[in-house]
Short mmCIF file of N, CA and C in Angstrom, two decimals:
data_model
loop_
_atom_site.label_atom_id
_atom_site.label_comp_id
_atom_site.label_asym_id
_atom_site.label_seq_id
_atom_site.Cartn_x
_atom_site.Cartn_y
_atom_site.Cartn_z
N MET A 1 52.92 143.03 67.89
CA MET A 1 52.15 142.16 68.76
C MET A 1 53.05 141.00 69.22
N GLN A 2 52.91 140.66 70.46
CA GLN A 2 53.72 139.59 71.06
C GLN A 2 53.40 138.25 70.42
N LYS A 3 54.44 137.49 70.14
CA LYS A 3 54.28 136.10 69.65
C LYS A 3 54.44 135.19 70.86
N ARG A 4 53.62 134.17 70.90
CA ARG A 4 53.71 133.18 71.98
C ARG A 4 54.06 131.84 71.35
N ARG A 5 54.76 131.04 72.11
CA ARG A 5 55.17 129.72 71.63
C ARG A 5 54.60 128.65 72.54
N GLY A 6 54.49 127.46 71.96
CA GLY A 6 54.02 126.33 72.74
C GLY A 6 54.42 125.03 72.07
N HIS A 7 54.14 123.93 72.74
CA HIS A 7 54.53 122.62 72.21
C HIS A 7 53.81 121.50 72.95
N CYS A 8 53.90 120.32 72.38
CA CYS A 8 53.36 119.12 73.01
C CYS A 8 54.40 118.56 73.99
N LEU A 9 54.07 117.48 74.64
CA LEU A 9 54.95 116.86 75.62
C LEU A 9 56.31 116.47 75.05
N CYS A 10 56.32 115.88 73.86
CA CYS A 10 57.59 115.40 73.28
C CYS A 10 58.29 116.44 72.40
N GLY A 11 57.62 117.55 72.09
CA GLY A 11 58.22 118.59 71.26
C GLY A 11 58.04 118.38 69.77
N ASN A 12 57.38 117.30 69.36
CA ASN A 12 57.15 117.04 67.95
C ASN A 12 56.24 118.10 67.33
N ILE A 13 55.21 118.50 68.06
CA ILE A 13 54.31 119.56 67.63
C ILE A 13 54.71 120.82 68.38
N GLN A 14 55.08 121.84 67.63
CA GLN A 14 55.44 123.14 68.21
C GLN A 14 54.72 124.21 67.42
N TYR A 15 54.44 125.31 68.09
CA TYR A 15 53.77 126.39 67.39
C TYR A 15 54.25 127.75 67.89
N GLU A 16 53.98 128.72 67.04
CA GLU A 16 54.18 130.13 67.36
C GLU A 16 52.90 130.81 66.93
N VAL A 17 52.35 131.64 67.81
CA VAL A 17 51.08 132.28 67.51
C VAL A 17 51.13 133.76 67.89
N GLY A 18 50.58 134.57 67.02
CA GLY A 18 50.49 136.00 67.27
C GLY A 18 49.04 136.40 67.43
N GLY A 19 48.82 137.68 67.50
CA GLY A 19 47.46 138.17 67.67
C GLY A 19 47.08 138.25 69.14
N LYS A 20 45.95 138.85 69.36
CA LYS A 20 45.47 139.05 70.73
C LYS A 20 44.80 137.79 71.26
N PRO A 21 45.24 137.32 72.44
CA PRO A 21 44.55 136.18 73.04
C PRO A 21 43.16 136.61 73.53
N THR A 22 42.17 135.78 73.26
CA THR A 22 40.80 136.09 73.68
C THR A 22 40.16 134.88 74.35
N PHE A 23 39.11 135.14 75.10
CA PHE A 23 38.28 134.14 75.74
C PHE A 23 39.07 133.07 76.51
N PRO A 24 39.96 133.49 77.41
CA PRO A 24 40.63 132.49 78.24
C PRO A 24 39.62 131.94 79.24
N HIS A 25 39.40 130.62 79.23
CA HIS A 25 38.35 130.05 80.07
C HIS A 25 38.62 128.58 80.36
N LEU A 26 37.85 128.06 81.27
CA LEU A 26 37.88 126.63 81.58
C LEU A 26 36.67 125.97 80.96
N CYS A 27 36.81 124.71 80.60
CA CYS A 27 35.68 123.93 80.10
C CYS A 27 35.69 122.56 80.76
N SER A 28 34.54 122.18 81.28
CA SER A 28 34.39 120.86 81.91
C SER A 28 33.37 120.00 81.19
N CYS A 29 33.15 120.26 79.88
CA CYS A 29 32.21 119.41 79.15
C CYS A 29 32.77 117.99 79.09
N ARG A 30 31.91 117.05 78.89
CA ARG A 30 32.33 115.65 78.88
C ARG A 30 33.34 115.37 77.77
N SER A 31 33.20 116.04 76.62
CA SER A 31 34.16 115.84 75.54
C SER A 31 35.55 116.29 75.95
N CYS A 32 35.66 117.45 76.58
CA CYS A 32 36.97 117.93 77.04
C CYS A 32 37.55 116.99 78.10
N GLN A 33 36.70 116.51 78.99
CA GLN A 33 37.17 115.59 80.03
C GLN A 33 37.73 114.30 79.42
N LEU A 34 36.98 113.70 78.52
CA LEU A 34 37.44 112.44 77.92
C LEU A 34 38.67 112.64 77.05
N TRP A 35 38.71 113.75 76.32
CA TRP A 35 39.84 114.03 75.43
C TRP A 35 41.12 114.26 76.21
N SER A 36 41.01 114.98 77.33
CA SER A 36 42.20 115.37 78.09
C SER A 36 42.53 114.43 79.25
N GLY A 37 41.53 113.72 79.73
CA GLY A 37 41.74 112.90 80.93
C GLY A 37 41.75 113.74 82.20
N ALA A 38 41.27 114.97 82.12
CA ALA A 38 41.27 115.90 83.25
C ALA A 38 39.85 116.40 83.52
N PRO A 39 39.57 116.91 84.71
CA PRO A 39 38.23 117.41 85.01
C PRO A 39 37.87 118.68 84.24
N SER A 40 38.87 119.43 83.82
CA SER A 40 38.65 120.66 83.06
C SER A 40 39.85 120.91 82.15
N VAL A 41 39.61 121.64 81.08
CA VAL A 41 40.68 122.08 80.19
C VAL A 41 40.67 123.61 80.20
N ALA A 42 41.85 124.20 80.31
CA ALA A 42 42.00 125.65 80.21
C ALA A 42 42.30 125.99 78.76
N TRP A 43 41.49 126.85 78.16
CA TRP A 43 41.58 127.22 76.76
C TRP A 43 41.84 128.71 76.60
N VAL A 44 42.47 129.07 75.51
CA VAL A 44 42.59 130.46 75.09
C VAL A 44 42.54 130.48 73.57
N GLU A 45 41.90 131.49 73.01
CA GLU A 45 41.74 131.58 71.56
C GLU A 45 42.67 132.63 70.96
N PHE A 46 43.09 132.33 69.74
CA PHE A 46 43.91 133.25 68.94
C PHE A 46 43.37 133.23 67.51
N PRO A 47 43.63 134.29 66.73
CA PRO A 47 43.22 134.25 65.32
C PRO A 47 43.87 133.05 64.62
N ILE A 48 43.06 132.28 63.93
CA ILE A 48 43.57 131.05 63.31
C ILE A 48 44.62 131.35 62.24
N ASP A 49 44.54 132.53 61.62
CA ASP A 49 45.52 132.86 60.59
C ASP A 49 46.85 133.33 61.18
N GLN A 50 46.96 133.36 62.50
CA GLN A 50 48.19 133.80 63.16
C GLN A 50 49.02 132.64 63.73
N ILE A 51 48.57 131.40 63.52
CA ILE A 51 49.33 130.27 64.06
C ILE A 51 50.24 129.68 62.99
N GLU A 52 51.44 129.36 63.42
CA GLU A 52 52.41 128.69 62.55
C GLU A 52 52.90 127.46 63.28
N TRP A 53 52.79 126.31 62.64
CA TRP A 53 53.26 125.05 63.21
C TRP A 53 54.73 124.92 62.87
N THR A 54 55.60 124.96 63.86
CA THR A 54 57.04 125.08 63.63
C THR A 54 57.85 123.83 63.98
N GLY A 55 57.24 122.85 64.59
CA GLY A 55 57.98 121.67 65.02
C GLY A 55 58.18 120.65 63.93
N PRO A 56 59.00 119.63 64.19
CA PRO A 56 59.28 118.60 63.19
C PRO A 56 58.04 117.80 62.78
N GLY A 57 57.02 117.76 63.64
CA GLY A 57 55.80 117.02 63.31
C GLY A 57 54.81 117.79 62.47
N GLY A 58 55.11 119.08 62.20
CA GLY A 58 54.18 119.90 61.42
C GLY A 58 52.90 120.15 62.20
N GLU A 59 51.77 120.11 61.50
CA GLU A 59 50.47 120.34 62.14
C GLU A 59 50.08 119.15 63.00
N PRO A 60 49.29 119.39 64.04
CA PRO A 60 48.82 118.26 64.85
C PRO A 60 47.85 117.39 64.06
N ALA A 61 47.72 116.15 64.49
CA ALA A 61 46.68 115.28 63.94
C ALA A 61 45.35 115.80 64.44
N LEU A 62 44.29 115.60 63.66
CA LEU A 62 42.97 116.10 64.04
C LEU A 62 41.98 114.96 64.20
N TYR A 63 41.15 115.07 65.23
CA TYR A 63 40.08 114.11 65.48
C TYR A 63 38.77 114.88 65.47
N GLN A 64 37.81 114.45 64.66
CA GLN A 64 36.50 115.09 64.57
C GLN A 64 35.68 114.65 65.78
N SER A 65 35.63 115.49 66.83
CA SER A 65 34.98 115.09 68.08
C SER A 65 33.50 115.43 68.11
N SER A 66 33.04 116.29 67.23
CA SER A 66 31.62 116.60 67.12
C SER A 66 31.37 117.09 65.69
N GLU A 67 30.15 117.44 65.40
CA GLU A 67 29.81 117.85 64.04
C GLU A 67 30.67 119.01 63.54
N LYS A 68 31.00 119.96 64.44
CA LYS A 68 31.72 121.15 64.01
C LYS A 68 33.12 121.29 64.60
N THR A 69 33.51 120.41 65.50
CA THR A 69 34.78 120.59 66.21
C THR A 69 35.77 119.48 65.91
N GLN A 70 37.01 119.90 65.60
CA GLN A 70 38.13 118.98 65.47
C GLN A 70 39.11 119.30 66.60
N ARG A 71 39.65 118.27 67.21
CA ARG A 71 40.60 118.44 68.30
C ARG A 71 41.97 117.98 67.81
N GLY A 72 42.98 118.81 68.06
CA GLY A 72 44.33 118.53 67.59
C GLY A 72 45.21 117.94 68.67
N PHE A 73 46.02 116.98 68.27
CA PHE A 73 46.89 116.28 69.21
C PHE A 73 48.15 115.82 68.50
N CYS A 74 49.16 115.49 69.28
CA CYS A 74 50.40 114.96 68.74
C CYS A 74 50.26 113.46 68.51
N LYS A 75 50.54 113.00 67.29
CA LYS A 75 50.48 111.56 66.98
C LYS A 75 51.56 110.79 67.70
N ASN A 76 52.63 111.47 68.09
CA ASN A 76 53.75 110.81 68.73
C ASN A 76 53.50 110.56 70.22
N CYS A 77 53.16 111.63 70.98
CA CYS A 77 53.01 111.49 72.43
C CYS A 77 51.57 111.57 72.91
N GLY A 78 50.64 111.96 72.03
CA GLY A 78 49.23 112.02 72.39
C GLY A 78 48.79 113.30 73.07
N SER A 79 49.69 114.26 73.24
CA SER A 79 49.34 115.50 73.94
C SER A 79 48.20 116.24 73.25
N THR A 80 47.30 116.78 74.08
CA THR A 80 46.23 117.62 73.59
C THR A 80 46.78 119.02 73.33
N VAL A 81 46.47 119.60 72.19
CA VAL A 81 47.07 120.87 71.80
C VAL A 81 46.03 121.94 71.46
N CYS A 82 45.02 121.59 70.67
CA CYS A 82 44.13 122.63 70.16
C CYS A 82 42.76 122.08 69.81
N ALA A 83 41.86 123.01 69.51
CA ALA A 83 40.55 122.67 68.95
C ALA A 83 40.24 123.70 67.87
N ILE A 84 39.63 123.21 66.80
CA ILE A 84 39.29 124.07 65.67
C ILE A 84 37.81 123.84 65.36
N ASP A 85 37.04 124.93 65.38
CA ASP A 85 35.62 124.85 65.07
C ASP A 85 35.38 125.29 63.63
N GLU A 86 34.62 124.50 62.90
CA GLU A 86 34.32 124.78 61.49
C GLU A 86 33.69 126.16 61.36
N GLY A 87 34.22 126.95 60.42
CA GLY A 87 33.67 128.26 60.14
C GLY A 87 34.03 129.35 61.14
N TYR A 88 34.90 129.05 62.10
CA TYR A 88 35.28 130.02 63.12
C TYR A 88 36.67 130.54 62.80
N ASP A 89 36.90 131.82 63.02
CA ASP A 89 38.18 132.43 62.65
C ASP A 89 39.23 132.39 63.75
N LYS A 90 39.00 131.59 64.78
CA LYS A 90 39.95 131.46 65.87
C LYS A 90 40.32 129.99 66.07
N ILE A 91 41.48 129.78 66.68
CA ILE A 91 41.90 128.45 67.09
C ILE A 91 41.99 128.47 68.61
N SER A 92 41.46 127.45 69.25
CA SER A 92 41.55 127.34 70.70
C SER A 92 42.78 126.51 71.03
N LEU A 93 43.66 127.07 71.84
CA LEU A 93 44.86 126.36 72.27
C LEU A 93 44.73 126.02 73.75
N THR A 94 45.24 124.86 74.11
CA THR A 94 45.25 124.53 75.53
C THR A 94 46.30 125.40 76.21
N MET A 95 45.91 126.03 77.30
CA MET A 95 46.86 126.92 77.99
C MET A 95 48.08 126.15 78.48
N ALA A 96 47.89 124.89 78.81
CA ALA A 96 49.01 124.09 79.31
C ALA A 96 50.06 123.83 78.24
N SER A 97 49.69 123.95 76.97
CA SER A 97 50.68 123.73 75.90
C SER A 97 51.54 124.96 75.65
N LEU A 98 51.15 126.11 76.18
CA LEU A 98 51.96 127.32 76.03
C LEU A 98 53.27 127.19 76.79
N ASP A 99 54.33 127.74 76.25
CA ASP A 99 55.62 127.74 76.96
C ASP A 99 55.51 128.47 78.30
N GLU A 100 54.65 129.46 78.36
CA GLU A 100 54.40 130.20 79.60
C GLU A 100 52.92 130.09 79.96
N PRO A 101 52.50 128.95 80.51
CA PRO A 101 51.07 128.74 80.77
C PRO A 101 50.47 129.67 81.81
N SER A 102 51.30 130.31 82.63
CA SER A 102 50.77 131.23 83.65
C SER A 102 50.60 132.65 83.12
N ALA A 103 51.04 132.92 81.89
CA ALA A 103 51.00 134.27 81.34
C ALA A 103 49.58 134.73 81.02
N ILE A 104 48.68 133.79 80.77
CA ILE A 104 47.28 134.12 80.48
C ILE A 104 46.43 133.45 81.56
N VAL A 105 45.59 134.24 82.19
CA VAL A 105 44.75 133.74 83.29
C VAL A 105 43.33 133.53 82.78
N PRO A 106 42.74 132.37 83.07
CA PRO A 106 41.35 132.17 82.64
C PRO A 106 40.44 133.24 83.26
N GLY A 107 39.43 133.63 82.50
CA GLY A 107 38.44 134.56 83.04
C GLY A 107 37.49 133.82 83.96
N LYS A 108 36.40 134.46 84.29
CA LYS A 108 35.42 133.84 85.18
C LYS A 108 34.57 132.79 84.48
N GLN A 109 34.67 132.75 83.14
CA GLN A 109 33.89 131.79 82.37
C GLN A 109 34.38 130.38 82.62
N HIS A 110 33.47 129.52 83.03
CA HIS A 110 33.76 128.09 83.20
C HIS A 110 32.62 127.35 82.51
N SER A 111 32.85 126.96 81.26
CA SER A 111 31.84 126.27 80.48
C SER A 111 31.56 124.89 81.06
N TYR A 112 30.30 124.54 81.09
CA TYR A 112 29.86 123.22 81.55
C TYR A 112 30.32 122.91 82.98
N VAL A 113 30.30 123.91 83.84
CA VAL A 113 30.76 123.73 85.22
C VAL A 113 29.95 122.65 85.93
N LYS A 114 28.69 122.47 85.57
CA LYS A 114 27.86 121.45 86.22
C LYS A 114 28.27 120.04 85.83
N GLU A 115 29.06 119.90 84.76
CA GLU A 115 29.56 118.58 84.36
C GLU A 115 30.88 118.24 85.03
N ALA A 116 31.46 119.20 85.72
CA ALA A 116 32.71 118.94 86.45
C ALA A 116 32.41 117.98 87.60
N PRO A 117 33.38 117.15 87.98
CA PRO A 117 33.16 116.25 89.11
C PRO A 117 32.79 117.04 90.37
N SER A 118 31.98 116.45 91.23
CA SER A 118 31.51 117.15 92.42
C SER A 118 32.65 117.57 93.34
N TRP A 119 33.79 116.88 93.28
CA TRP A 119 34.92 117.22 94.14
C TRP A 119 35.80 118.31 93.55
N TRP A 120 35.54 118.76 92.31
CA TRP A 120 36.38 119.72 91.61
C TRP A 120 35.92 121.13 91.92
N SER A 121 36.79 121.90 92.48
CA SER A 121 36.52 123.30 92.78
C SER A 121 37.65 124.16 92.24
N VAL A 122 37.31 125.22 91.54
CA VAL A 122 38.31 126.06 90.92
C VAL A 122 38.23 127.47 91.49
N THR A 123 39.36 127.99 91.91
CA THR A 123 39.46 129.38 92.33
C THR A 123 40.52 130.04 91.46
N ILE A 124 40.15 131.09 90.77
CA ILE A 124 41.08 131.80 89.89
C ILE A 124 41.71 132.94 90.67
N LYS A 125 43.03 132.96 90.74
CA LYS A 125 43.74 134.05 91.39
C LYS A 125 44.14 135.07 90.35
N ARG A 126 44.02 136.30 90.68
CA ARG A 126 44.37 137.37 89.75
C ARG A 126 45.50 138.18 90.31
#
């Protein structure tokens, strides 16, 4: 199975992940907007037991953003990297943190599309 790599803006947090990528999608919920500073976040999931944190910073810092969700970020540069849901066997990685962010295309799923700003329009090219 192909291994994919990714990192934060400064390179302190780096990862290598295997397994099949699943549920590539966009999310425009208010939590994702505030966390990222963007109208939407592109996510892709991988088996949580397939991620290895390889950078000098080790694992990302975690912020408990809701009852069941922790969001991972770099303490050094603040980059958004991942989300981990309690009791779930997958880790959600931001597609932009992948070394090859164009290699995985979001599906038609756009969570919380009604919370996206009225000027935000997304067209997915395949």
